[in-house]
Coordinates of C-alpha atoms in Angstrom, one line a residue:
Chain A
M1 CA -0.1 0.0 0.1
T2 CA 1.3 3.3 -1.0
T3 CA -0.4 6.5 0.5
V4 CA 0.4 10.1 -0.4
V5 CA -0.8 12.4 2.4
A6 CA -1.6 16.1 1.4
L7 CA -1.2 18.4 4.3
G8 CA -3.1 21.7 3.9
G9 CA -4.4 24.7 5.8
N10 CA -4.5 24.8 9.7
A11 CA -1.9 21.8 9.9
L12 CA 0.5 24.5 9.2
V13 CA -0.6 28.0 9.7
R14 CA -4.1 29.1 11.1
Q15 CA -6.2 32.0 10.0
G16 CA -5.2 35.1 12.0
Q17 CA -1.4 33.8 12.6
R18 CA 1.6 35.3 11.3
G19 CA 3.4 32.0 10.5
T20 CA 6.0 31.9 13.1
A21 CA 8.2 28.8 13.7
A22 CA 6.7 28.2 16.9
E23 CA 3.2 28.6 15.7
Q24 CA 3.8 26.0 13.0
L25 CA 5.5 23.6 15.1
A26 CA 2.6 23.9 17.7
N27 CA -0.1 23.2 14.8
L28 CA 1.7 20.4 13.4
R29 CA 2.1 19.0 16.9
E30 CA -1.7 18.9 17.1
A31 CA -2.4 17.8 13.5
L32 CA 0.3 15.0 12.9
P33 CA -0.5 12.5 15.7
A34 CA -3.4 11.7 13.6
L35 CA -1.3 10.3 10.9
A36 CA 0.2 7.5 13.2
P37 CA -2.1 4.8 11.8
V38 CA -0.9 6.0 8.1
L39 CA 2.6 6.1 9.1
Q40 CA 2.5 2.3 10.0
E41 CA 1.9 1.5 6.2
P42 CA 5.0 0.5 4.2
R43 CA 5.2 3.2 1.8
V44 CA 4.1 6.9 2.7
V45 CA 4.8 10.4 1.1
V46 CA 3.7 13.7 2.8
T47 CA 3.1 16.7 0.5
H48 CA 2.3 20.2 1.8
G49 CA 1.2 23.6 0.8
N50 CA 3.0 26.9 1.3
G51 CA 0.8 29.7 0.7
P52 CA 1.3 31.7 3.6
Q53 CA 5.0 30.8 3.8
V54 CA 6.0 31.7 0.0
G55 CA 3.9 35.2 0.6
N56 CA 6.0 35.8 4.0
E57 CA 9.3 35.0 2.2
L58 CA 8.6 36.9 -0.9
R59 CA 8.1 39.9 1.4
R60 CA 11.5 39.3 3.1
H61 CA 13.2 39.3 -0.3
E62 CA 11.3 42.4 -1.3
R63 CA 11.9 44.4 2.0
A64 CA 15.8 43.7 2.0
A65 CA 16.1 44.3 -1.9
D66 CA 18.0 47.3 -1.3
E67 CA 20.6 45.4 0.6
V68 CA 20.7 41.9 -0.4
P69 CA 19.5 40.6 -3.8
P70 CA 16.0 39.3 -4.0
L71 CA 15.8 35.6 -5.3
P72 CA 13.3 34.6 -8.0
L73 CA 9.9 33.3 -7.0
W74 CA 11.0 29.6 -7.9
L75 CA 13.7 29.8 -5.4
A76 CA 11.4 31.3 -2.9
V77 CA 9.3 28.2 -3.4
A78 CA 12.4 26.0 -2.8
Q79 CA 13.1 27.8 0.4
T80 CA 9.5 27.0 1.8
Q81 CA 10.0 23.4 1.0
A82 CA 13.2 23.5 3.4
E83 CA 11.5 25.6 6.0
I84 CA 8.2 23.6 6.2
G85 CA 10.3 20.3 5.5
A86 CA 12.4 20.9 8.5
L87 CA 9.3 21.8 10.6
I88 CA 7.2 18.6 9.7
E89 CA 10.4 16.5 9.9
S90 CA 10.9 18.0 13.5
E91 CA 7.6 16.7 14.7
L92 CA 7.0 13.7 12.5
R93 CA 10.4 12.2 13.9
T94 CA 8.5 12.1 17.1
I95 CA 5.7 9.9 15.8
A96 CA 7.4 7.7 13.3
D97 CA 9.5 4.8 14.1
R98 CA 11.7 4.9 10.7
P99 CA 13.5 7.5 8.8
V100 CA 11.9 10.8 7.5
V101 CA 13.5 12.6 4.9
C102 CA 12.5 15.8 3.1
V103 CA 13.3 15.6 -0.9
L104 CA 13.7 19.0 -2.7
T105 CA 11.1 18.5 -5.5
H106 CA 10.9 19.9 -8.7
V107 CA 7.8 19.6 -10.9
R108 CA 7.9 20.3 -14.7
V109 CA 5.5 22.5 -16.3
D110 CA 4.9 23.9 -19.7
E111 CA 6.0 27.5 -20.5
D112 CA 3.3 27.6 -23.1
D113 CA 0.7 26.7 -20.4
P114 CA -2.3 29.4 -20.7
A115 CA -1.9 29.8 -17.0
F116 CA 1.1 32.2 -17.6
A117 CA -0.9 34.6 -19.3
E118 CA -3.6 34.6 -16.7
P119 CA -2.2 34.5 -12.9
T120 CA -4.8 33.0 -10.6
K121 CA -2.9 32.1 -7.7
P122 CA -3.3 34.5 -4.7
I123 CA 0.1 34.6 -2.6
G124 CA 1.3 36.9 0.2
P125 CA -0.4 39.4 2.3
F126 CA -3.8 41.4 1.8
H127 CA -3.4 44.8 0.6
S128 CA -5.9 47.9 0.4
E129 CA -7.2 49.0 -2.9
E130 CA -4.8 52.0 -3.2
E131 CA -1.7 49.7 -2.1
A132 CA -3.0 47.1 -4.9
E133 CA -3.0 50.0 -7.4
T134 CA 0.7 51.0 -6.7
L135 CA 1.9 47.5 -6.8
R136 CA 0.0 46.9 -10.2
R137 CA 1.7 50.0 -11.7
E138 CA 5.2 49.8 -9.9
R139 CA 5.8 46.1 -10.2
G140 CA 3.6 45.0 -12.8
W141 CA 1.8 42.5 -10.4
T142 CA -1.5 40.9 -11.2
M143 CA -3.7 41.8 -8.1
V144 CA -7.2 40.5 -7.4
A145 CA -9.8 41.3 -5.0
D146 CA -10.5 38.6 -2.5
A147 CA -14.1 38.8 -1.0
G148 CA -14.1 41.4 1.7
R149 CA -10.3 40.9 2.8
G150 CA -8.6 43.3 0.4
Y151 CA -6.3 42.6 -2.7
R152 CA -3.7 40.0 -3.1
R153 CA -0.8 39.4 -5.8
T154 CA -1.7 36.5 -7.9
V155 CA 1.0 34.4 -9.7
A156 CA 0.6 31.7 -12.5
S157 CA -0.3 28.3 -11.5
P158 CA 0.3 26.2 -14.4
A159 CA -0.6 22.4 -14.5
P160 CA 2.1 20.0 -13.3
L161 CA 3.2 17.5 -15.9
E162 CA 6.0 15.4 -14.1
V163 CA 7.6 15.2 -10.9
V164 CA 11.4 15.5 -11.6
E165 CA 12.7 13.6 -8.6
L166 CA 10.1 10.6 -9.0
E167 CA 12.7 7.9 -9.2
P168 CA 14.6 9.1 -5.9
I169 CA 11.3 9.4 -4.1
R170 CA 10.4 5.8 -5.2
T171 CA 13.6 4.6 -4.2
L172 CA 13.2 6.2 -0.7
V173 CA 9.6 4.8 -0.1
A174 CA 10.7 1.5 -1.4
A175 CA 13.2 1.5 1.4
R176 CA 10.5 2.4 4.0
T177 CA 11.7 5.9 4.3
I178 CA 8.8 8.4 4.9
A179 CA 9.6 11.0 2.4
I180 CA 8.2 14.7 2.4
A181 CA 8.0 15.8 -1.2
C182 CA 6.4 18.3 -3.7
G183 CA 6.2 20.9 -1.0
G184 CA 4.1 23.9 -2.1
G185 CA 3.4 22.1 -5.2
G186 CA 7.0 21.6 -6.4
I187 CA 9.6 24.2 -7.6
P188 CA 8.2 24.9 -11.0
V189 CA 10.8 24.1 -13.9
A190 CA 10.3 24.2 -17.5
R191 CA 12.5 22.5 -20.3
R192 CA 14.5 25.0 -22.1
E193 CA 17.2 24.5 -24.4
G194 CA 17.3 20.7 -23.6
S195 CA 17.4 21.2 -19.8
L196 CA 15.2 22.1 -17.0
R197 CA 15.3 25.6 -15.4
G198 CA 13.4 27.3 -12.8
V199 CA 10.2 29.4 -13.8
D200 CA 8.4 31.8 -11.5
A201 CA 5.1 30.3 -10.7
V202 CA 3.3 28.4 -7.8
I203 CA 1.8 25.1 -8.6
D204 CA -1.4 24.0 -6.7
K205 CA -0.2 21.5 -4.3
D206 CA -3.3 19.3 -4.6
R207 CA -2.7 19.1 -8.4
A208 CA 1.0 18.3 -7.8
S209 CA -0.2 15.7 -4.9
A210 CA -2.3 13.9 -7.1
L211 CA 0.3 13.8 -9.8
L212 CA 2.7 12.3 -7.7
A213 CA 0.3 9.8 -6.2
T214 CA -0.6 8.9 -9.9
E215 CA 3.2 8.5 -10.9
L216 CA 3.8 6.3 -7.8
A217 CA 0.6 4.2 -8.6
A218 CA -0.5 5.1 -5.1
E219 CA -3.5 3.2 -3.8
R220 CA -4.6 6.3 -1.5
L221 CA -4.6 10.0 -1.5
L222 CA -5.4 11.5 1.6
I223 CA -6.1 15.3 1.3
L224 CA -6.0 16.9 4.8
T225 CA -7.8 20.3 4.9
D226 CA -10.0 22.4 7.5
V227 CA -13.3 20.7 7.0
D228 CA -14.2 17.2 7.9
A229 CA -15.7 16.3 4.6
L230 CA -17.1 17.7 1.4
Y231 CA -20.5 19.3 2.2
R232 CA -23.4 19.6 -0.4
D233 CA -25.6 22.7 -0.1
F234 CA -22.9 24.3 2.1
G235 CA -24.0 27.3 4.2
S236 CA -27.7 26.5 3.7
P237 CA -30.0 24.6 6.3
A238 CA -30.0 21.6 4.0
Q239 CA -26.1 21.5 4.3
H240 CA -25.1 17.8 4.8
E241 CA -21.8 16.0 4.6
V242 CA -20.9 13.5 1.5
R243 CA -19.7 10.4 3.0
E244 CA -19.1 8.8 -0.5
L245 CA -18.8 9.7 -4.1
S246 CA -17.8 8.1 -7.3
A247 CA -15.5 9.6 -9.6
D248 CA -18.5 10.5 -12.0
E249 CA -20.4 12.1 -9.2
A250 CA -17.4 14.1 -7.9
E251 CA -17.1 15.5 -11.2
A252 CA -20.6 16.4 -11.5
L253 CA -20.3 18.3 -8.2
L254 CA -17.4 20.5 -9.2
P255 CA -19.4 23.6 -10.2
E256 CA -20.9 23.7 -6.6
L257 CA -17.4 23.7 -5.0
A258 CA -15.6 27.0 -4.1
Q259 CA -13.0 27.7 -6.6
G260 CA -9.5 27.9 -4.8
S261 CA -10.5 25.6 -2.2
M262 CA -12.4 22.4 -2.5
R263 CA -12.7 22.5 -6.4
P264 CA -9.0 22.2 -7.0
K265 CA -8.9 19.3 -4.3
V266 CA -11.9 17.4 -6.2
E267 CA -10.5 18.0 -9.8
A268 CA -7.1 16.7 -8.7
S269 CA -8.7 13.6 -6.9
V270 CA -10.8 12.7 -10.0
A271 CA -7.6 12.9 -12.3
F272 CA -5.9 10.4 -9.8
L273 CA -8.9 8.2 -9.8
R274 CA -9.2 7.9 -13.4
E275 CA -5.5 7.1 -13.8
T276 CA -5.1 4.7 -10.9
G277 CA -8.4 3.2 -9.6
G278 CA -7.2 4.0 -6.2
E279 CA -9.0 5.8 -3.4
V280 CA -9.1 9.4 -2.3
V281 CA -10.2 10.5 1.2
V282 CA -10.9 14.2 1.9
T283 CA -10.9 15.1 5.6
S284 CA -9.5 16.9 8.5
P285 CA -6.5 15.9 10.8
A286 CA -9.4 15.7 13.7
A287 CA -11.5 13.3 11.7
L288 CA -8.7 11.2 10.0
E289 CA -9.2 8.4 12.6
D290 CA -12.8 8.1 12.1
A291 CA -12.3 8.7 8.3
L292 CA -9.8 5.6 8.0
E293 CA -12.5 3.7 9.4
G294 CA -15.3 5.0 7.0
R295 CA -17.1 6.7 9.5
A296 CA -16.0 10.4 8.7
G297 CA -14.6 12.3 5.6
T298 CA -15.5 12.0 2.0
H299 CA -14.6 8.9 0.3
I300 CA -14.1 9.1 -3.5
R301 CA -13.8 5.8 -5.5
P302 CA -13.6 5.3 -9.3
Chain B
M1 CA 33.9 4.1 -4.9
T2 CA 32.1 6.4 -3.1
T3 CA 33.3 10.1 -3.3
V4 CA 32.1 13.1 -1.2
V5 CA 32.8 16.2 -3.1
A6 CA 32.6 19.5 -0.9
L7 CA 31.8 22.7 -3.1
G8 CA 33.1 26.0 -1.6
G9 CA 33.9 29.5 -2.2
N10 CA 34.0 30.8 -5.6
A11 CA 31.9 27.8 -7.1
L12 CA 28.9 29.6 -5.5
V13 CA 29.6 33.3 -4.7
R14 CA 32.6 35.3 -5.6
Q15 CA 34.5 38.0 -3.7
G16 CA 32.7 41.1 -4.5
Q17 CA 29.6 39.6 -5.7
R18 CA 26.0 40.0 -3.7
G19 CA 24.9 36.4 -4.3
T20 CA 22.0 36.8 -6.9
A21 CA 20.7 33.7 -8.5
A22 CA 22.1 34.8 -11.7
E23 CA 25.7 35.0 -10.4
Q24 CA 25.4 31.6 -8.4
L25 CA 24.2 29.8 -11.9
A26 CA 26.9 31.4 -13.8
N27 CA 29.6 30.3 -11.2
L28 CA 28.4 26.9 -11.0
R29 CA 28.2 26.7 -14.7
E30 CA 31.9 27.5 -14.7
A31 CA 32.8 25.1 -11.7
L32 CA 30.6 22.0 -12.2
P33 CA 31.7 20.8 -15.4
A34 CA 35.2 19.9 -14.0
L35 CA 33.3 17.1 -12.0
A36 CA 32.4 15.2 -15.1
P37 CA 34.6 12.5 -14.4
V38 CA 33.8 12.2 -10.6
L39 CA 30.1 12.0 -11.8
Q40 CA 31.0 8.8 -13.8
E41 CA 31.6 7.1 -10.4
P42 CA 29.0 4.7 -9.1
R43 CA 28.5 6.6 -5.7
V44 CA 28.7 10.2 -5.3
V45 CA 27.5 12.9 -2.8
V46 CA 27.8 16.7 -3.3
T47 CA 28.0 19.0 -0.4
H48 CA 28.4 22.9 -0.1
G49 CA 28.9 25.8 2.1
N50 CA 26.5 28.7 2.6
G51 CA 28.5 31.6 4.2
P52 CA 26.9 34.3 2.0
Q53 CA 23.7 33.1 1.5
V54 CA 22.9 32.4 5.1
G55 CA 24.0 36.0 5.8
N56 CA 21.8 37.3 3.1
E57 CA 18.8 35.2 4.3
L58 CA 19.2 36.4 7.9
R59 CA 19.2 40.1 6.8
R60 CA 15.8 39.3 4.8
H61 CA 14.5 38.0 7.9
E62 CA 15.8 41.1 10.0
R63 CA 14.7 43.7 7.5
A64 CA 11.0 42.5 7.2
A65 CA 10.7 41.6 10.8
D66 CA 8.1 44.4 11.5
E67 CA 5.8 42.7 8.8
V68 CA 6.5 38.9 8.8
P69 CA 8.1 36.8 11.6
P70 CA 11.6 36.1 11.3
L71 CA 12.6 32.5 11.2
P72 CA 15.0 31.2 13.8
L73 CA 18.8 30.6 12.3
W74 CA 18.5 26.9 11.9
L75 CA 15.7 27.2 9.4
A76 CA 17.5 29.9 7.6
V77 CA 20.0 27.4 7.2
A78 CA 17.5 25.1 6.2
Q79 CA 16.4 27.7 3.4
T80 CA 20.0 28.0 1.9
Q81 CA 20.0 24.2 1.5
A82 CA 17.1 24.7 -0.8
E83 CA 18.3 27.7 -2.4
I84 CA 21.8 26.3 -3.2
G85 CA 20.4 22.6 -3.9
A86 CA 18.0 24.1 -6.5
L87 CA 20.8 26.1 -7.9
I88 CA 23.3 23.1 -8.1
E89 CA 20.7 20.8 -9.2
S90 CA 19.9 23.0 -12.1
E91 CA 23.5 22.9 -13.4
L92 CA 24.3 19.5 -12.4
R93 CA 21.4 18.1 -14.3
T94 CA 23.1 19.2 -17.7
I95 CA 26.2 17.4 -17.0
A96 CA 25.1 14.2 -15.2
D97 CA 23.3 11.3 -16.9
R98 CA 21.5 10.0 -13.8
P99 CA 19.1 11.5 -11.2
V100 CA 20.1 14.1 -8.9
V101 CA 18.4 14.9 -5.8
C102 CA 19.0 17.2 -3.0
V103 CA 18.2 15.9 0.5
L104 CA 17.3 18.3 3.4
T105 CA 19.9 17.3 5.9
H106 CA 20.0 17.7 9.7
V107 CA 23.4 17.2 11.7
R108 CA 23.3 16.3 15.4
V109 CA 25.4 18.5 17.8
D110 CA 25.7 18.6 21.4
E111 CA 23.9 21.7 23.3
D112 CA 26.9 21.3 25.8
D113 CA 29.6 21.9 23.1
P114 CA 31.8 24.6 24.4
A115 CA 31.2 26.2 20.9
F116 CA 28.0 27.7 22.1
A117 CA 29.6 29.7 24.8
E118 CA 32.1 31.1 22.1
P119 CA 30.7 31.8 18.8
T120 CA 33.4 32.0 15.9
K121 CA 31.8 31.4 12.9
P122 CA 31.4 34.7 10.8
I123 CA 28.2 35.0 8.9
G124 CA 26.6 37.8 7.0
P125 CA 27.9 41.2 5.7
F126 CA 30.6 43.3 7.2
H127 CA 29.8 46.4 9.5
S128 CA 31.5 49.5 10.5
E129 CA 32.9 49.4 14.0
E130 CA 30.0 51.8 15.1
E131 CA 27.4 49.4 13.5
A132 CA 28.9 46.7 15.3
E133 CA 28.8 48.2 18.7
T134 CA 24.9 48.9 18.0
L135 CA 24.4 45.3 17.0
R136 CA 26.2 43.9 20.0
R137 CA 24.1 46.3 22.3
E138 CA 20.8 45.9 20.7
R139 CA 20.8 42.2 19.6
G140 CA 23.3 40.7 21.7
W141 CA 25.3 39.4 18.9
T142 CA 28.8 38.4 19.1
M143 CA 30.8 40.8 16.5
V144 CA 34.4 40.2 15.5
A145 CA 36.8 42.2 13.5
D146 CA 37.8 40.7 10.2
A147 CA 41.5 41.9 9.2
G148 CA 40.7 45.2 7.4
R149 CA 37.3 44.4 6.1
G150 CA 35.2 45.4 9.1
Y151 CA 33.1 43.5 11.7
R152 CA 30.9 40.6 11.2
R153 CA 28.4 38.7 13.2
T154 CA 29.7 35.5 14.7
V155 CA 27.6 32.4 15.5
A156 CA 28.4 29.1 17.3
S157 CA 30.0 26.4 15.1
P158 CA 29.7 23.2 17.2
A159 CA 31.0 19.9 16.2
P160 CA 29.0 17.8 14.1
L161 CA 28.2 14.3 15.7
E162 CA 25.9 12.6 13.4
V163 CA 24.1 13.0 10.0
V164 CA 20.6 12.5 10.7
E165 CA 19.5 11.7 7.1
L166 CA 22.5 9.2 6.7
E167 CA 20.2 6.0 5.9
P168 CA 18.3 7.9 3.3
I169 CA 21.4 9.2 1.7
R170 CA 23.0 5.9 1.6
T171 CA 20.1 4.3 -0.2
L172 CA 19.9 7.2 -2.7
V173 CA 23.5 6.8 -3.6
A174 CA 23.4 2.9 -3.5
A175 CA 20.6 3.4 -6.4
R176 CA 23.2 5.5 -8.2
T177 CA 21.4 8.7 -7.5
I178 CA 23.7 11.7 -7.1
A179 CA 22.8 13.1 -3.8
I180 CA 23.3 16.7 -2.7
A181 CA 23.5 16.6 1.0
C182 CA 24.7 18.4 4.2
G183 CA 24.4 21.8 2.6
G184 CA 26.0 24.5 4.7
G185 CA 27.1 22.1 7.3
G186 CA 23.7 20.6 7.8
I187 CA 20.7 22.1 9.9
P188 CA 22.0 22.0 13.3
V189 CA 19.7 19.8 15.7
A190 CA 20.2 18.5 19.3
R191 CA 18.5 15.9 21.4
R192 CA 16.2 17.5 23.6
E193 CA 13.5 15.4 25.7
G194 CA 14.2 12.3 23.6
S195 CA 13.8 14.0 20.1
L196 CA 15.7 16.2 17.8
R197 CA 15.3 19.9 17.8
G198 CA 16.7 22.8 15.7
V199 CA 19.4 24.9 17.4
D200 CA 20.8 28.2 16.2
A201 CA 24.3 27.6 14.9
V202 CA 26.0 27.3 11.6
I203 CA 28.2 23.9 11.5
D204 CA 31.5 24.2 9.4
K205 CA 30.6 22.5 6.0
D206 CA 34.1 20.8 5.7
R207 CA 33.6 19.1 9.2
A208 CA 30.2 18.0 8.3
S209 CA 31.5 16.9 5.0
A210 CA 34.2 14.8 6.5
L211 CA 31.7 13.4 9.0
L212 CA 29.5 12.4 6.1
A213 CA 32.4 10.8 4.3
T214 CA 33.4 8.8 7.3
E215 CA 29.9 7.5 7.9
L216 CA 29.4 6.7 4.2
A217 CA 33.0 4.7 4.3
A218 CA 33.8 7.0 1.4
E219 CA 37.1 6.1 -0.4
R220 CA 37.6 9.9 -1.2
L221 CA 36.7 13.3 -0.1
L222 CA 37.4 16.1 -2.6
I223 CA 37.5 19.5 -1.1
L224 CA 37.0 22.0 -3.9
T225 CA 38.3 25.6 -2.8
D226 CA 39.7 28.8 -4.2
V227 CA 43.2 27.7 -4.5
D228 CA 44.7 24.9 -6.6
A229 CA 46.5 23.3 -3.5
L230 CA 47.9 23.8 0.1
Y231 CA 51.0 26.0 0.1
R232 CA 53.8 26.0 2.3
D233 CA 55.2 29.5 3.3
F234 CA 52.3 31.1 1.7
G235 CA 52.9 34.7 0.5
S236 CA 56.6 34.4 0.9
P237 CA 59.2 34.1 -1.8
A238 CA 59.7 30.4 -0.8
Q239 CA 55.8 29.7 -1.3
H240 CA 55.5 26.2 -2.9
E241 CA 52.4 23.9 -3.4
V242 CA 52.4 20.7 -1.3
R243 CA 51.5 17.7 -3.7
E244 CA 51.3 14.9 -1.3
L245 CA 50.9 14.7 2.5
S246 CA 50.5 11.9 5.1
A247 CA 47.9 12.4 7.7
D248 CA 50.7 12.9 10.2
E249 CA 52.5 15.4 8.1
A250 CA 49.1 17.2 7.5
E251 CA 48.5 17.5 11.2
A252 CA 51.7 18.9 11.8
L253 CA 51.2 21.6 9.2
L254 CA 48.0 22.8 11.0
P255 CA 49.6 25.6 13.0
E256 CA 50.7 27.3 9.8
L257 CA 47.3 27.3 8.0
A258 CA 44.7 30.0 8.2
Q259 CA 42.1 29.6 11.0
G260 CA 38.6 29.7 9.2
S261 CA 40.1 28.8 6.1
M262 CA 42.6 26.0 5.2
R263 CA 43.0 25.0 8.8
P264 CA 39.3 23.6 9.3
K265 CA 39.5 21.7 5.8
V266 CA 43.0 20.0 6.8
E267 CA 41.6 19.3 10.3
A268 CA 38.5 17.7 8.9
S269 CA 40.4 15.8 6.5
V270 CA 42.8 14.1 8.9
A271 CA 39.6 13.2 11.0
F272 CA 38.2 11.2 8.0
L273 CA 41.8 9.7 7.2
R274 CA 42.1 8.5 10.6
E275 CA 38.7 6.8 10.4
T276 CA 38.4 5.4 7.1
G277 CA 41.9 5.1 5.3
G278 CA 40.5 6.9 2.4
E279 CA 41.9 9.7 0.5
V280 CA 41.4 13.6 0.7
V281 CA 42.2 15.8 -2.4
V282 CA 42.4 19.7 -1.9
T283 CA 42.1 21.6 -5.1
S284 CA 40.2 24.0 -7.1
P285 CA 37.6 23.2 -9.8
A286 CA 40.0 24.5 -12.5
A287 CA 42.7 22.1 -11.4
L288 CA 40.6 19.2 -10.6
E289 CA 41.1 17.3 -13.8
D290 CA 45.0 17.5 -13.4
A291 CA 44.4 16.7 -9.6
L292 CA 42.5 13.6 -10.3
E293 CA 45.6 12.5 -12.2
G294 CA 47.9 13.3 -9.6
R295 CA 49.4 16.4 -11.4
A296 CA 47.9 19.1 -9.2
G297 CA 46.2 19.8 -5.8
T298 CA 47.2 18.2 -2.4
H299 CA 46.6 14.7 -1.9
I300 CA 46.3 13.6 1.7
R301 CA 46.7 9.9 2.3
P302 CA 46.7 7.9 5.6

């Protein structure tokens, strides 16, 4: 059994937190013990997002730019893999009884991906309308309004095509090492003059996780997020959890789901299911134990 | 044959450069092709320093501290492993015909190491005497004068005791993957309440590389630096390259060598030689080809 676990949202930085190392360690200390039964399995890969962290890192680069050279976005993504990987390792080592290792992971994208013409991935802090206008003008950033919370920079989020370090990851999990990989969706690279070169983008971590799960022929993709399960009629009196879905039903549900939140998770899940015949479980760390026994979470099967 | 190659100095950032990504890529493009014959060997690990990069990263953290939380030094070291690892991979992939992977590497140190009481490792930019006094007073930093160039912050540089990710690195190199590991001397961790926790220090990369080479039972440790070989009577008319040394001769030479430069390289080399019976070659990337054929560099043997 190979399981890919995608850690998101509150497991790292909670709403209202600034993303200190202490906050992230405390959040992980709360979230990760739920993974104990999964860590008993022979082959496990943990992936994670990096939204707040990559935003913080880019601000650091900008603020110090008059003194030390800012690094390009693709290297900022790399930096967050190390930051978050080291934090996850720090906590995972206390509950896993075997080696844990974070693999710096590049993911190939296509420079002709239409996503580069239309940046959709929000990163970094919220800005006022006035600040947003200045950033648009002075830095050429694409800024979009986020319902009621202000404006955020958006960057291209191209489709992940290939996990560059697939073979090393496979080698490690075959040796029963728990691998942390594809952090923040992976460091985006594109083929240029015969070699792979960093490109400035942020790949969706759920899409990258589903690609990795597919390439590893994983039997299970666990997507850990802030809600216990998918809901239908969310926010209305008729709101109810969806316990089971077929891939076709999941696909039909897509238009109902929040863009930038549940929709990419379910889209990625469907892509994985169609390729592998595996299973996807969408749930929260708190509900994971019940979800593994079929009593919570949303289970999507081919 | 297992070879550990330690990349230092000009291979990444040259004197007078600020450490942009473009500069580092250009320097690597010049230095790394010399490794081609080494990359034919079955088991290769590449390590590297992070002096300029960790200094830059800490400045980014400080400058943005009023807006985004600064990360502790041990996570800044992690960030430089990813930055530099991604840059090395980018160039190494163009000359290696097999998978290359960067492994986030932690190195265990002892919190009772006397190094913590006496910080000796200079990191980051040079400061004037007045700035140095302010930083001493306001941040509690240890500042030391660097001959003629100003004052630098110094941090603890404890002895590396154990490469935490040794097993995964061994697994990868056994599968003929070229591993980049122990970047910047490794992320320092210490055992606290039964688990390994990050501690703020910067481990000497040559000591960490020698430890890794010893633990891997490597046959060869290549230390690539800015000079072609060790010199005796350096800077005097009698200056001459040392082509061969025994471990005993190397040890006797230590007092002559520059602290913080050649001395830790030779000290680390001697430690590796005593444990393994392997060979150490100290040379520059430009002289590496000749050095591998015994016509350049300094070769130290048990």
